[in-house]
């Protein structure tokens, strides 16, 4: 299968950077002290063609462990949640970059383009946001302004205050209040606001020791 050939070719190239393939999730992962970095293959089936999108993600275990109990995330999926997720193409100011795979001749050009994108900007992106202080800056510099790499505003609000608490930000209360206002503007239900408030109260007394 063309899909397997592309995956096998990427396995050889990404193994040099300590990424291993997780076939059931179509992901290449590299374990970090705080979670993992991830290169995700999103396959879109078509008639006599496979469309491939490549996404990048970073997980911070501490952030996800704090936020997940207060979201609607399924417990069995919690260990696979991402703290940050973006299409590779966005690093090149493209909304989405898609590769059309029709035959074997399409394999090497696609793999070469993916490798080039990962090596030129993807790896530095993943390394940058493996550092919690950079994730904090991305999430919390301006709570009211959308950011390029965060698409779900509800999840942003939940994770943002967890990140702020883990970063020991002195403006934690101001940020938490600002994100609550964002949720109200989004028109979320009272149940969601209640979950947010419970997370806020929990984080006030949370100790990392």
PDB file of C-alpha atoms in Angstrom, residues 102-179:
ATOM      1  CA  UNK A 102      -1.889   8.504  -6.416  1.00  0.00           C
ATOM      2  CA  UNK A 103       0.989   6.182  -7.293  1.00  0.00           C
ATOM      3  CA  UNK A 104       4.518   5.200  -6.282  1.00  0.00           C
ATOM      4  CA  UNK A 105       5.988   8.138  -8.193  1.00  0.00           C
ATOM      5  CA  UNK A 106       4.311  10.474  -5.675  1.00  0.00           C
ATOM      6  CA  UNK A 107       5.964   8.897  -2.643  1.00  0.00           C
ATOM      7  CA  UNK A 108       9.505  10.296  -2.668  1.00  0.00           C
ATOM      8  CA  UNK A 109       8.508  13.878  -3.609  1.00  0.00           C
ATOM      9  CA  UNK A 110       5.997  13.915  -0.752  1.00  0.00           C
ATOM     10  CA  UNK A 111       8.413  12.393   1.761  1.00  0.00           C
ATOM     11  CA  UNK A 112      11.188  14.766   0.699  1.00  0.00           C
ATOM     12  CA  UNK A 113       8.887  17.780   1.061  1.00  0.00           C
ATOM     13  CA  UNK A 114       7.684  16.609   4.473  1.00  0.00           C
ATOM     14  CA  UNK A 115      11.240  15.991   5.655  1.00  0.00           C
ATOM     15  CA  UNK A 116      12.340  19.410   4.409  1.00  0.00           C
ATOM     16  CA  UNK A 117       9.484  21.122   6.239  1.00  0.00           C
ATOM     17  CA  UNK A 118      10.137  19.231   9.445  1.00  0.00           C
ATOM     18  CA  UNK A 119      13.876  19.860   9.413  1.00  0.00           C
ATOM     19  CA  UNK A 120      13.706  23.515   8.376  1.00  0.00           C
ATOM     20  CA  UNK A 121      10.985  24.653  10.784  1.00  0.00           C
ATOM     21  CA  UNK A 122       9.135  21.748  12.375  1.00  0.00           C
ATOM     22  CA  UNK A 123      11.869  20.531  14.712  1.00  0.00           C
ATOM     23  CA  UNK A 124      12.612  24.035  16.006  1.00  0.00           C
ATOM     24  CA  UNK A 125       8.880  24.605  16.572  1.00  0.00           C
ATOM     25  CA  UNK A 126       8.580  21.389  18.566  1.00  0.00           C
ATOM     26  CA  UNK A 127      11.706  22.164  20.585  1.00  0.00           C
ATOM     27  CA  UNK A 128      10.551  25.711  21.293  1.00  0.00           C
ATOM     28  CA  UNK A 129       7.198  24.660  22.687  1.00  0.00           C
ATOM     29  CA  UNK A 130       8.590  21.763  24.660  1.00  0.00           C
ATOM     30  CA  UNK A 131       9.686  24.536  27.047  1.00  0.00           C
ATOM     31  CA  UNK A 132       6.754  25.474  29.276  1.00  0.00           C
ATOM     32  CA  UNK A 133       7.746  29.138  29.444  1.00  0.00           C
ATOM     33  CA  UNK A 134       7.247  29.438  25.677  1.00  0.00           C
ATOM     34  CA  UNK A 135       3.859  27.722  25.867  1.00  0.00           C
ATOM     35  CA  UNK A 136       2.934  30.138  28.661  1.00  0.00           C
ATOM     36  CA  UNK A 137       3.914  33.106  26.497  1.00  0.00           C
ATOM     37  CA  UNK A 138       1.880  31.756  23.584  1.00  0.00           C
ATOM     38  CA  UNK A 139      -1.220  31.117  25.681  1.00  0.00           C
ATOM     39  CA  UNK A 140      -1.116  33.945  28.183  1.00  0.00           C
ATOM     40  CA  UNK A 141       0.549  37.031  26.730  1.00  0.00           C
ATOM     41  CA  UNK A 142      -2.851  38.341  25.605  1.00  0.00           C
ATOM     42  CA  UNK A 143      -5.901  36.289  26.631  1.00  0.00           C
ATOM     43  CA  UNK A 144      -8.256  38.191  24.331  1.00  0.00           C
ATOM     44  CA  UNK A 145      -6.234  37.781  21.145  1.00  0.00           C
ATOM     45  CA  UNK A 146      -6.509  34.572  19.081  1.00  0.00           C
ATOM     46  CA  UNK A 147      -3.192  32.913  18.378  1.00  0.00           C
ATOM     47  CA  UNK A 148      -2.070  31.119  15.237  1.00  0.00           C
ATOM     48  CA  UNK A 149      -1.519  27.732  16.851  1.00  0.00           C
ATOM     49  CA  UNK A 150      -4.575  27.524  19.146  1.00  0.00           C
ATOM     50  CA  UNK A 151      -7.904  26.736  17.507  1.00  0.00           C
ATOM     51  CA  UNK A 152     -10.268  25.601  20.269  1.00  0.00           C
ATOM     52  CA  UNK A 153     -10.911  28.610  22.506  1.00  0.00           C
ATOM     53  CA  UNK A 154     -12.648  26.538  25.177  1.00  0.00           C
ATOM     54  CA  UNK A 155      -9.646  24.251  25.508  1.00  0.00           C
ATOM     55  CA  UNK A 156      -7.363  27.265  25.445  1.00  0.00           C
ATOM     56  CA  UNK A 157      -9.105  28.796  28.446  1.00  0.00           C
ATOM     57  CA  UNK A 158      -8.914  25.584  30.456  1.00  0.00           C
ATOM     58  CA  UNK A 159      -5.279  24.906  29.625  1.00  0.00           C
ATOM     59  CA  UNK A 160      -4.208  28.535  29.922  1.00  0.00           C
ATOM     60  CA  UNK A 161      -4.936  28.826  33.623  1.00  0.00           C
ATOM     61  CA  UNK A 162      -3.302  25.448  34.283  1.00  0.00           C
ATOM     62  CA  UNK A 163      -0.214  26.685  32.418  1.00  0.00           C
ATOM     63  CA  UNK A 164      -0.298  29.991  34.311  1.00  0.00           C
ATOM     64  CA  UNK A 165      -0.386  28.150  37.639  1.00  0.00           C
ATOM     65  CA  UNK A 166       2.428  25.787  36.682  1.00  0.00           C
ATOM     66  CA  UNK A 167       4.457  28.811  35.560  1.00  0.00           C
ATOM     67  CA  UNK A 168       3.837  30.514  38.929  1.00  0.00           C
ATOM     68  CA  UNK A 169       2.556  33.625  37.207  1.00  0.00           C
ATOM     69  CA  UNK A 170       1.829  36.431  39.669  1.00  0.00           C
ATOM     70  CA  UNK A 171      -1.093  37.557  37.487  1.00  0.00           C
ATOM     71  CA  UNK A 172      -2.845  34.170  37.745  1.00  0.00           C
ATOM     72  CA  UNK A 173      -6.067  35.627  39.170  1.00  0.00           C
ATOM     73  CA  UNK A 174      -6.252  38.334  36.502  1.00  0.00           C
ATOM     74  CA  UNK A 175      -5.749  35.766  33.751  1.00  0.00           C
ATOM     75  CA  UNK A 176      -8.307  33.390  35.231  1.00  0.00           C
ATOM     76  CA  UNK A 177     -10.873  36.176  35.382  1.00  0.00           C
ATOM     77  CA  UNK A 178     -10.109  37.234  31.804  1.00  0.00           C
ATOM     78  CA  UNK A 179     -10.541  33.688  30.488  1.00  0.00           C
TER      79      UNK A 179
END
